[in-house]
XYZ file of C-alpha atoms in Angstrom:
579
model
C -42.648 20.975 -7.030
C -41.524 18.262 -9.344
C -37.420 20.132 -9.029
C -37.248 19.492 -5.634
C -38.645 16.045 -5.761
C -36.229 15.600 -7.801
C -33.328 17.363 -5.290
C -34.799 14.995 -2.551
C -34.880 11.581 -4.417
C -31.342 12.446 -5.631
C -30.906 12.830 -1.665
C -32.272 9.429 -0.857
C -30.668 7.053 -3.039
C -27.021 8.706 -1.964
C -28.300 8.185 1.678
C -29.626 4.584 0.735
C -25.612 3.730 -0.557
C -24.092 5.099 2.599
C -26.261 3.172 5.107
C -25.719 0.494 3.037
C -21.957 0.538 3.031
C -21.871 1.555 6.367
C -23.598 -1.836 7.232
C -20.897 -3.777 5.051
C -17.440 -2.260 7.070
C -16.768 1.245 5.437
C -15.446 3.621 8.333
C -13.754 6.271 6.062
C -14.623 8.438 3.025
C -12.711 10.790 1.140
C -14.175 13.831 -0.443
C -13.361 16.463 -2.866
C -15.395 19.096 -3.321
C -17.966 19.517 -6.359
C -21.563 20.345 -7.477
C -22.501 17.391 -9.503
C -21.523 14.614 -6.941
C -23.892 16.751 -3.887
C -25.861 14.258 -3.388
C -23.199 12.092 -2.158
C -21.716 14.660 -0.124
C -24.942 15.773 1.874
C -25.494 12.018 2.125
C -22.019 11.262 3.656
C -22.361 14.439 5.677
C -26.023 12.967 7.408
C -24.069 9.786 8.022
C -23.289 9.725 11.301
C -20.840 6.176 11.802
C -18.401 6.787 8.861
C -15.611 9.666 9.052
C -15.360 12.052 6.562
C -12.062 13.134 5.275
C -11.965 16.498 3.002
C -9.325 17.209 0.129
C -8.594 19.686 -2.852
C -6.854 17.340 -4.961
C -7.926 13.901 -6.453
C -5.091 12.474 -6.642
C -3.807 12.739 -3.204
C -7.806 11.864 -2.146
C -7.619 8.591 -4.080
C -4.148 7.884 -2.422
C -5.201 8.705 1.142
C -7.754 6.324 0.912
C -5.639 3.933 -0.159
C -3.708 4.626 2.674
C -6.417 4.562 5.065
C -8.061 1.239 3.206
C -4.132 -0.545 4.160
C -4.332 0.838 8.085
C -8.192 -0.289 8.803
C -8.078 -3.245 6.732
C -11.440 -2.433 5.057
C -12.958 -0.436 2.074
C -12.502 3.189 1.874
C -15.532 5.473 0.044
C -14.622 8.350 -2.498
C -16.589 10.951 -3.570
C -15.369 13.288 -6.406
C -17.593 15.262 -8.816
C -17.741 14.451 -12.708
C -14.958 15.444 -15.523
C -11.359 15.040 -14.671
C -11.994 15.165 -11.223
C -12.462 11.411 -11.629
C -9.657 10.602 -13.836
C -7.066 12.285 -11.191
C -8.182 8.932 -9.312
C -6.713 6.497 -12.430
C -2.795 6.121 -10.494
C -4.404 5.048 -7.395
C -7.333 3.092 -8.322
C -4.381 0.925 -10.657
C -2.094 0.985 -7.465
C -4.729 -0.723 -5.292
C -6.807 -3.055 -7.915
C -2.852 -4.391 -8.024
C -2.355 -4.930 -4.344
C -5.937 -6.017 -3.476
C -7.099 -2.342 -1.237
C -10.504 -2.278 -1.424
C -11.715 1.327 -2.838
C -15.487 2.497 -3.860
C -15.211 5.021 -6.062
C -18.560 7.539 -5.772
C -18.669 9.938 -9.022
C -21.338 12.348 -9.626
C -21.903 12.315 -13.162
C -24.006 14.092 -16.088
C -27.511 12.373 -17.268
C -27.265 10.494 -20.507
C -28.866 13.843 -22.114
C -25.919 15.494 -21.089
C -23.177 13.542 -22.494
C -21.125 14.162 -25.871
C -23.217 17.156 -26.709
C -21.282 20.583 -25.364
C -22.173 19.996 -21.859
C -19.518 22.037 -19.114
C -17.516 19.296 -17.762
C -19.280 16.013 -19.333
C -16.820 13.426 -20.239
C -17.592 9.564 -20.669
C -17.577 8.105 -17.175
C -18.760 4.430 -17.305
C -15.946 2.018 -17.408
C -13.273 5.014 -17.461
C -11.054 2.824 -15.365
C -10.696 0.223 -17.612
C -10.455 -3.489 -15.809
C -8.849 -1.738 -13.193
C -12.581 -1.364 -11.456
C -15.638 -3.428 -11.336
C -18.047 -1.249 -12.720
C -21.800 -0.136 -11.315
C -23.199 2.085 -13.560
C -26.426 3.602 -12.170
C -29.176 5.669 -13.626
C -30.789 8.973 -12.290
C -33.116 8.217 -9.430
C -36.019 6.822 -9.939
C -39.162 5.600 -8.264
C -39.930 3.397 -10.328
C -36.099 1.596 -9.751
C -37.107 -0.012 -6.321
C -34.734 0.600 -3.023
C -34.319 -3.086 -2.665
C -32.650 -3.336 -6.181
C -30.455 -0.342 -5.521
C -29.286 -2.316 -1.881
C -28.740 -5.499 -3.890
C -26.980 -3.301 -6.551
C -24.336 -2.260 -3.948
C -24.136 -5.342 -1.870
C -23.117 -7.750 -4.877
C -20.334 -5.081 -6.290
C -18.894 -4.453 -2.413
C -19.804 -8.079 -0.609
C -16.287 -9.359 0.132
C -14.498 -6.996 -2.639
C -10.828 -6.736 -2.398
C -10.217 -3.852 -5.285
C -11.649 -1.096 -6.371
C -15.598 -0.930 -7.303
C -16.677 2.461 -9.352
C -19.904 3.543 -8.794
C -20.722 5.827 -11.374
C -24.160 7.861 -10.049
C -26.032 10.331 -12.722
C -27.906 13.098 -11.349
C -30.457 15.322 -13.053
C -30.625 18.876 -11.293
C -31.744 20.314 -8.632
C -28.986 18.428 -6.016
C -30.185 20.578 -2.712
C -33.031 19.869 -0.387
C -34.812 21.981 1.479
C -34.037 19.992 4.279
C -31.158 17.267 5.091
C -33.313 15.105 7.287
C -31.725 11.228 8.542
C -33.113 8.145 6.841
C -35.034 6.953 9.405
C -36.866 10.444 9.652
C -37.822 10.540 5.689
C -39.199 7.191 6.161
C -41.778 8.296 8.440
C -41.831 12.197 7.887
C -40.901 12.891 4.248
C -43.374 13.495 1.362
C -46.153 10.480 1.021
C -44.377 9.214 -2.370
C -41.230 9.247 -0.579
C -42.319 7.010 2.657
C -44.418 4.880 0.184
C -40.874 4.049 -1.977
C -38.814 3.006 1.414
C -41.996 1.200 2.865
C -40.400 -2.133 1.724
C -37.320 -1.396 3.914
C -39.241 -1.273 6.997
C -37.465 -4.369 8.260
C -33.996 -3.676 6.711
C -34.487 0.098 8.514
C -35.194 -1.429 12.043
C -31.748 -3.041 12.600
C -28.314 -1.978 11.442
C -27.407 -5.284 8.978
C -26.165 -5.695 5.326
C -29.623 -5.575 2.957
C -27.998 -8.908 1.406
C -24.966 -11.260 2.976
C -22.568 -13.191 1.109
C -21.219 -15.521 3.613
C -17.305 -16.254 2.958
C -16.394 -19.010 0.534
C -15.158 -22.217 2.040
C -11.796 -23.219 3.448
C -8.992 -23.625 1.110
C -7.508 -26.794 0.889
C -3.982 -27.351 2.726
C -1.210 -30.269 2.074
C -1.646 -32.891 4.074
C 0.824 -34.577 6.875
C 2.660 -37.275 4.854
C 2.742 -34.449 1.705
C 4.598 -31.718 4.283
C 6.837 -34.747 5.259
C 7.648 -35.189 1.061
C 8.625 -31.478 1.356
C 10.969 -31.206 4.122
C 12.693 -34.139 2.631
C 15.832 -32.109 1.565
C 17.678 -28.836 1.668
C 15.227 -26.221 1.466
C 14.762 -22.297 1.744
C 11.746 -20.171 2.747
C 11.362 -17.021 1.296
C 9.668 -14.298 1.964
C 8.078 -11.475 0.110
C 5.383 -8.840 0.603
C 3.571 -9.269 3.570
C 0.584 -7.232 5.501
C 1.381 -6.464 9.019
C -2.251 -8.458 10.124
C -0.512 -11.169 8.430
C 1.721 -11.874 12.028
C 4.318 -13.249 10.182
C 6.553 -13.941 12.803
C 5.127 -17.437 12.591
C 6.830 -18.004 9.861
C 9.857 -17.505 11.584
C 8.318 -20.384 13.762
C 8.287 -22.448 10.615
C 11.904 -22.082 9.706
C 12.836 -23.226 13.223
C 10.976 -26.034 13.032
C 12.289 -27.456 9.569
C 15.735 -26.155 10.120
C 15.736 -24.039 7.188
C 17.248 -20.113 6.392
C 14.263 -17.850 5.649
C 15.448 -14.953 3.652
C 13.342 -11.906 3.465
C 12.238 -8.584 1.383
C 12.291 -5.566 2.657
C 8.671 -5.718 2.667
C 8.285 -9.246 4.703
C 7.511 -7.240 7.985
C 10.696 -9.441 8.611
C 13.157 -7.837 6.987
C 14.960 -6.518 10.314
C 14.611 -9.836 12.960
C 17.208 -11.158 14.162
C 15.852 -14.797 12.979
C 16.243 -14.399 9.540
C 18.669 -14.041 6.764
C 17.860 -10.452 6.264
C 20.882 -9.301 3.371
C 19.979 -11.669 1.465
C 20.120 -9.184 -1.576
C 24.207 -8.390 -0.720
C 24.800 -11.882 -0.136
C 23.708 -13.036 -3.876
C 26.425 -11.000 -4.577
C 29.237 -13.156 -3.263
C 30.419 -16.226 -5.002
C 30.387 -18.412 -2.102
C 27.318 -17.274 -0.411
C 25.876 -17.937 -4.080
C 27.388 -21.500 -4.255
C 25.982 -22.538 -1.047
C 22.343 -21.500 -1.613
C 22.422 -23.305 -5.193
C 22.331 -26.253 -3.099
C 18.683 -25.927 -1.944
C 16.597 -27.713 -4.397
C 13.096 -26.640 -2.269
C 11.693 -23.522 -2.034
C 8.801 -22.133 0.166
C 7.646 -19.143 -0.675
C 5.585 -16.414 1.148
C 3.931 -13.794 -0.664
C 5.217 -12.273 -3.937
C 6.504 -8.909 -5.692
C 10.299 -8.417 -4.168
C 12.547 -5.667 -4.628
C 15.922 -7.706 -5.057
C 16.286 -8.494 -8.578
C 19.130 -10.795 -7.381
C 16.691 -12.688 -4.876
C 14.166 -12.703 -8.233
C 16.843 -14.192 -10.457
C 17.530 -17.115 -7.513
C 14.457 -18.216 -7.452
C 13.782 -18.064 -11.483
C 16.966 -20.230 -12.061
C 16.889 -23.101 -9.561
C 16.052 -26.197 -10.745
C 13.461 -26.717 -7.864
C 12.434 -30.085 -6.887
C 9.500 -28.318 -5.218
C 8.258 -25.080 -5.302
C 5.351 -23.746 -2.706
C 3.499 -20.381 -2.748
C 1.652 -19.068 0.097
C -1.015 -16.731 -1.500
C -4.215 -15.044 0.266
C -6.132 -15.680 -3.069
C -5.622 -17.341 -7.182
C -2.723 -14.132 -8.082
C -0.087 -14.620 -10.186
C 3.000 -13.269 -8.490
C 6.000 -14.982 -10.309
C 7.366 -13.009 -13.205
C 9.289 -16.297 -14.072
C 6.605 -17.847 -14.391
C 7.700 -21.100 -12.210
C 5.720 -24.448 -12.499
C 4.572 -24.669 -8.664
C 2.201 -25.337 -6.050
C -0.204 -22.256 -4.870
C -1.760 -22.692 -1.628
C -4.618 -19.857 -1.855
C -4.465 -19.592 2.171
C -3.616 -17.197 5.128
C -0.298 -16.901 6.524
C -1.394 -17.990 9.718
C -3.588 -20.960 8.364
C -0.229 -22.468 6.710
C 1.905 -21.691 9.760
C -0.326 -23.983 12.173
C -0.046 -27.154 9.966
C 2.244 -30.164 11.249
C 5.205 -28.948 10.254
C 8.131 -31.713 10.329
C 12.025 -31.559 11.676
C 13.834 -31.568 7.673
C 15.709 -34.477 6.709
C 18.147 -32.103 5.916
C 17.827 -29.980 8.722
C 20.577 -26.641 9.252
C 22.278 -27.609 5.750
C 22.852 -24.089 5.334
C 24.237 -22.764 9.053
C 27.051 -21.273 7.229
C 24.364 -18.445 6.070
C 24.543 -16.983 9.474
C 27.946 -16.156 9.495
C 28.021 -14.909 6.200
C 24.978 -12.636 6.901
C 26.872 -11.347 9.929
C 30.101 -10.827 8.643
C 28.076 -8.470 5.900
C 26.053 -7.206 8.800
C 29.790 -5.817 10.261
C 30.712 -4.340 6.736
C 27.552 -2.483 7.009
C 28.243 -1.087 10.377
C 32.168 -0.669 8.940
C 31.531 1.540 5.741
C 27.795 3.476 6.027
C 27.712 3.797 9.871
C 30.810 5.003 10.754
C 31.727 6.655 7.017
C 30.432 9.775 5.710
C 26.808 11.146 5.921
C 24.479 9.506 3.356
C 21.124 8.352 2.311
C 21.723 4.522 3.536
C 23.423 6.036 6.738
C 20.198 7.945 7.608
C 18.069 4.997 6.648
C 19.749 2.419 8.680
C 19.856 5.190 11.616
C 15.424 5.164 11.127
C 15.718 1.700 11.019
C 17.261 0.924 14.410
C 15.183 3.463 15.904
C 11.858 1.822 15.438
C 9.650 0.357 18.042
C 7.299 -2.318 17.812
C 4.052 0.386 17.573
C 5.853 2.734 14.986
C 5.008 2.743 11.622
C 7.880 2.679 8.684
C 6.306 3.729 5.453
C 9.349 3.478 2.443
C 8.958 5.488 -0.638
C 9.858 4.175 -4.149
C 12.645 4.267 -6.094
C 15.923 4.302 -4.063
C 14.950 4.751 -0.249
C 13.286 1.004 -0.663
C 16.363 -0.488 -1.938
C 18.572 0.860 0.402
C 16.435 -0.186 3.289
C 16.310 -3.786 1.319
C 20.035 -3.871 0.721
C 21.409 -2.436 4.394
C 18.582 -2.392 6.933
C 20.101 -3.952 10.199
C 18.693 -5.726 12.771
C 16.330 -3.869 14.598
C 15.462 -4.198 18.711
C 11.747 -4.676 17.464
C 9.864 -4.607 14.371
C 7.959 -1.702 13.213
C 5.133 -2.240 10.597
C 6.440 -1.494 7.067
C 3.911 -0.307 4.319
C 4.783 0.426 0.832
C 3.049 1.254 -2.484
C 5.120 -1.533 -5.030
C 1.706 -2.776 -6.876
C 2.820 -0.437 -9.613
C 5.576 1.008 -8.143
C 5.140 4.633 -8.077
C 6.432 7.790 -7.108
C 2.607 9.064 -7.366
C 0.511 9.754 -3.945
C 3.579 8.695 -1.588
C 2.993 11.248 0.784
C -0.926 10.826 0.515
C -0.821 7.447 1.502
C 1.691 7.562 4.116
C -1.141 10.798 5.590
C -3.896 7.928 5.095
C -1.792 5.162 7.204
C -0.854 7.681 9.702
C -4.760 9.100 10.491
C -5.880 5.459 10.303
C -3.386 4.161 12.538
C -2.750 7.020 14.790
C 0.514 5.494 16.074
C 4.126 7.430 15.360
C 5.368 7.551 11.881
C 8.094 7.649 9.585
C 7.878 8.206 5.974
C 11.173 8.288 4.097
C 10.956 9.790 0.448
C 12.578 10.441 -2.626
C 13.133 14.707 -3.647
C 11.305 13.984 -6.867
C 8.419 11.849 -5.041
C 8.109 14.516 -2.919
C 8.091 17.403 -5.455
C 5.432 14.774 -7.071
C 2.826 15.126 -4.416
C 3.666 18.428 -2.641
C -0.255 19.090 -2.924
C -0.159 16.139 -0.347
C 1.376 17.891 2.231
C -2.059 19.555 2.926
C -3.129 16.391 3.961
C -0.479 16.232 7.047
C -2.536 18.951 8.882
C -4.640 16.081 10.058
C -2.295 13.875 11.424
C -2.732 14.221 15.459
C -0.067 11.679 16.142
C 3.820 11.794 15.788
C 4.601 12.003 12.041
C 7.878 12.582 10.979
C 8.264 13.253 6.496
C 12.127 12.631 5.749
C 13.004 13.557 2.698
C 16.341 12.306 0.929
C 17.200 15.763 -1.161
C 20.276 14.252 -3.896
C 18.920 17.248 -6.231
C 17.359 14.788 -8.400
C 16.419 11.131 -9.706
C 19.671 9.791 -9.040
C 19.035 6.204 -9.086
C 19.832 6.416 -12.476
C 23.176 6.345 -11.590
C 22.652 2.973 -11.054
C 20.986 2.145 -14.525
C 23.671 1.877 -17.645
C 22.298 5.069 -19.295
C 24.945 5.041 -22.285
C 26.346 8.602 -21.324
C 26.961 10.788 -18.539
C 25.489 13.601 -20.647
C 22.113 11.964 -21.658
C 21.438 11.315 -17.755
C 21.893 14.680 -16.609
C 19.780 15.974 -19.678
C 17.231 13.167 -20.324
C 17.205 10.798 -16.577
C 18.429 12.821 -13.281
C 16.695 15.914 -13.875
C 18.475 18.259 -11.239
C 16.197 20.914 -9.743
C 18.296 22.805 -7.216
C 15.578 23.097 -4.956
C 14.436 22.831 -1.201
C 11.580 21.918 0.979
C 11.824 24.793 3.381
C 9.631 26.868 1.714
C 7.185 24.444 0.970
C 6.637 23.381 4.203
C 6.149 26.590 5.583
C 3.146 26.998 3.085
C 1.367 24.280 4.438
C 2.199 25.171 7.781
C 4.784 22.061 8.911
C 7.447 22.562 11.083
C 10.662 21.957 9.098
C 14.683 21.618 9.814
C 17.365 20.835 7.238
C 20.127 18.129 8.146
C 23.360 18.024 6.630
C 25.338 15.655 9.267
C 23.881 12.841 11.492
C 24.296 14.716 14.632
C 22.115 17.416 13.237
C 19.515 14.942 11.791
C 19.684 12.800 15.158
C 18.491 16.210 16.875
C 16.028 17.358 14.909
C 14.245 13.818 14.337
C 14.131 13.409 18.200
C 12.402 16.749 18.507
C 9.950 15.539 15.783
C 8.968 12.662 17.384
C 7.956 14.157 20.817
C 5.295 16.099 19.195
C 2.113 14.636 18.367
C 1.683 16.303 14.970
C 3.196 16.021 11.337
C 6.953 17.971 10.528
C 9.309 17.861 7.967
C 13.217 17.030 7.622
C 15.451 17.273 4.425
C 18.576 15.791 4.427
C 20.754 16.931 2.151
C 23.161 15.096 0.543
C 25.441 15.270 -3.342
C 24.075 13.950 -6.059
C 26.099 10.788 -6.655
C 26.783 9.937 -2.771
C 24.612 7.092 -2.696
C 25.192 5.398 -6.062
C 28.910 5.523 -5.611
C 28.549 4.229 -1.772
C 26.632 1.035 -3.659
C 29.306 0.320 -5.816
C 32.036 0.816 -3.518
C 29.970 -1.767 -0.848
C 29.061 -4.383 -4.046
C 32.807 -4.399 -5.032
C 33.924 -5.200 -1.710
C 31.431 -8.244 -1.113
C 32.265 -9.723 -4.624
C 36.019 -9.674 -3.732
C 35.549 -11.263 -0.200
């Protein structure tokens, strides 16, 4: 008797969470299988308005909610058992504390008598993540812990959160009821002690709002009419970095018209390929006189943070900047040069609808344009029209992108090449990444998370070794029921190390490139993806058009040598320091 009151307390606080973070926005949770963490499950599986998303492996789980936390814009639940199961979260729990994704990490774990004694699969869970987690550290279920404490509990860590909370839960066995009955029905027909416990949620049972509310902090404060006039007064440049598409950053674009200033962009700007904007502006560093002329700004409005052009980082470290504005959604510290600045803690859009003034110095730089196109022809010149290669088929992707596709970029080189040599593109597609740490962990996880959450068509370009990295994560591209097309760059290896000055040829092979010799073909067919291998443009054009017209996830290597891309960089860097 007293076991499965046990079993069905268990039951009820996991049901208790789950209504309550139902209430506060959570439409998604990921779930790995495991004994210890039942509760949760059974409580997620009686929870009718959240979707449930099941996965073998932890580390792709924590990924694909991070992916489905960046396409829904609010917190994603995870349920994994106890042990390692919750340290296989650690790369993306770091990964999304550093780019502000909401995560709620739900770990079955051992009672306190269970812990450092010999106990199967009982390590120390509170606090495992480090700072990289606010932590809520329950204890076993108990009556005499009251339901309203355990709803304030959760509101307070998950109110407004914008990074990961770990709620560590400790279960005593038995974890399975005789029955998996709703909330609302073991409030009125469960065991006497039971309905007695939730008899002072009566009220917070009868409608479908947060226990507790935390109303939004208030408006930040913006620069005033005459202080934007101070600004423009001189030759300025907006920048901008890593942007959300709910951002709409084309207002910024708005901005720059207004003032008469070049806006230069990342790759990861949401900006990077319209036509209004100084979009090589990585390439362009690279030439004396483009160099020369930007040196001239002494103003600098920037958007965002963490870019991929160390040339673009070392501009803005080494101007002597009369002013220097940062646009930031909250108090982060996104300048590795650590600038003395302004930081307006606002929204894009709430900057973008201020008075902005005509410059006193307005189009001081028109001679940007030209040089951007005149780079923008070289491009076409010697990767379009030369041999096959990685920033050939990336620039290809690029101008085939419509305003509803999705263009996720993995780490390493595919996201420089599309920052060095993306074109202009007829529309904009949204662009996600994973640069908080930088990666080439859960690439193909998130990208699956992105593409359920979205459900729009896909692209997700990707490294051999990032792929090899998360094959378990190909699993996960069962699910996708919309146009999703994986492309991975095969160069037999981690060959932007080529572009790193690794003292010999010898140690790179042996210690930094790691050639495999491998292919993809097999792999696919194991998880049951359609697959074609491209070797020439015309033969990649074909098979990516066939992708597309199917709503459902395949896979394309393209094959190219080992040292194609690298040496395609140098020859393109040479020629734009020369002219």
């Amino acid at each position: 008797m007293q076991s499965q009151a046990s079993a069905d307390l268990n039951l009820l606080w996991g049901q208790l969470i789950f209504e309550e973070l139902s209430r506060l926005g959570v439409k998604h949770v990921c779930m790995a299988p495991g004994s210890r963490s039942t509760p949760l499950t059974l409580a997620a599986a009686s929870q009718t308005s959240i979707s449930r998303h099941i996965h073998f492996d932890e580390r792709g789980l924590g990924f694909m909610a991070l992916g489905l936390a960046k396409a829904s814009c609010a917190a994603v639940a995870i349920i994994t058992t106890s042990g390692t199961a919750v340290a296989n979260l650690y790369p993306a729990i770091i990964e999304a504390w550093l780019t502000h994704v909401p995560l709620i990490i739900l770990s079955g774990d051992r009672p306190p008598e269970l812990i450092d004694c010999g106990a199967n699969q009982a390590i120390t869970q509170p606090g495992i993540f480090g700072h990289y987690a606010t932590q809520v550290n329950l204890p076993t279920p108990d009556l005499a812990l009251p339901a309203s404490a355990l709803l304030t509990t959760i509101n307070q860590a998950i109110s407004q959160t914008s990074q990961p909370v770990h709620i560590n839960c400790m279960y005593r066995e038995p974890f399975y009821p005789n029955e998996l009955s709703p909330l609302t029905k073991q409030a009125k027909n469960a065991p006497i002690v039971i309905q007695q416990y939730l008899k002072p949620l009566c009220q917070w049972l009868s409608h479908q709002h947060p226990y507790s509310y935390y109303h939004p902090t208030m408006g930040a404060q913006l620069p005033s009419e005459d202080g934007l006039k101070r600004f423009a007064h001189g030759k300025g440049v907006i920048v901008v970095g890593t942007l959300s598409p709910e951002d709409n950053p084309q207002q910024i674009v708005e901005i720059a018209q207004k003032l008469a200033w070049p806006i230069v962009t990342d790759a990861q700007s949401q900006l990077r390929q319209h036509s209004g904007v100084i979009g090589n502006v990585d390439q362009l560093l690279l030439c004396p006189r483009t160099s020369k002329l930007l040196e001239q700004a002494d103003r600098v409005l920037v958007f965002g943070g963490r870019f991929i052009s160390k040339r673009l980082i070392s501009y803005l470290a080494n101007q002597p900047w009369h002013s220097h504005w940062q646009v930031l959604p909250r108090s982060n510290r996104l300048d590795p040069s650590h600038q003395s600045k302004q930081i307006w803690q606002t929204s894009v859009s709430a900057f973008c609808k201020l008075a902005w003034p005509r410059s006193s110095s307005a189009n001081w730089a028109l001679e940007l344009i030209n040089h951007n196109e005149a780079l923008a022809e070289l491009f076409i010149q010697h990767i379009d029209q030369t041999q096959f290669g990685e920033a050939q088929v990336i620039r290809w992707i690029a101008q085939q992108q419509t305003a509803d596709n999705i263009l996720f970029i993995g780490n390493s080189l595919p996201i420089r090449l599309y920052d060095m040599y993306a074109p202009i593109g007829p529309a904009l597609p949204k662009i996600y990444t994973n640069r908080g740490a930088s990666g080439i962990d859960g690439l193909i996880a998130t990208s699956a998370g992105i593409a359920i959450g979205h459900k729009s068509p896909m692209v997700m370009i990707i490294g051999d070794i990032s792929c090899l990295h998360d094959l378990n994560s190909l699993a996960l591209l069962k699910q996708i029921t919309s146009a999703y097309v994986l492309v991975v760059l095969n160069n037999d290896g981690g060959n932007i190390f080529n572009l790193l000055p690794v003292p010999t040829e010898q140690l790179r092979d042996e210690f930094y490139r790691l050639s495999h010799g491998l292919e993809f073909g097999y792999g696919a067919a194991m998880f049951g993806l359609a697959y074609r291998q491209a070797d020439d443009l015309e033969s990649f054009t074909q098979a990516y058009n066939e992708a597309m017209d199917f709503n459902c996830a395949s896979v394309i290597e393209v094959n190219v040598s080992h040292d194609q891309a690298s040496n395609q960089i140098a020859q393109i860097s040479q020629w734009v320091k020369q002219h």
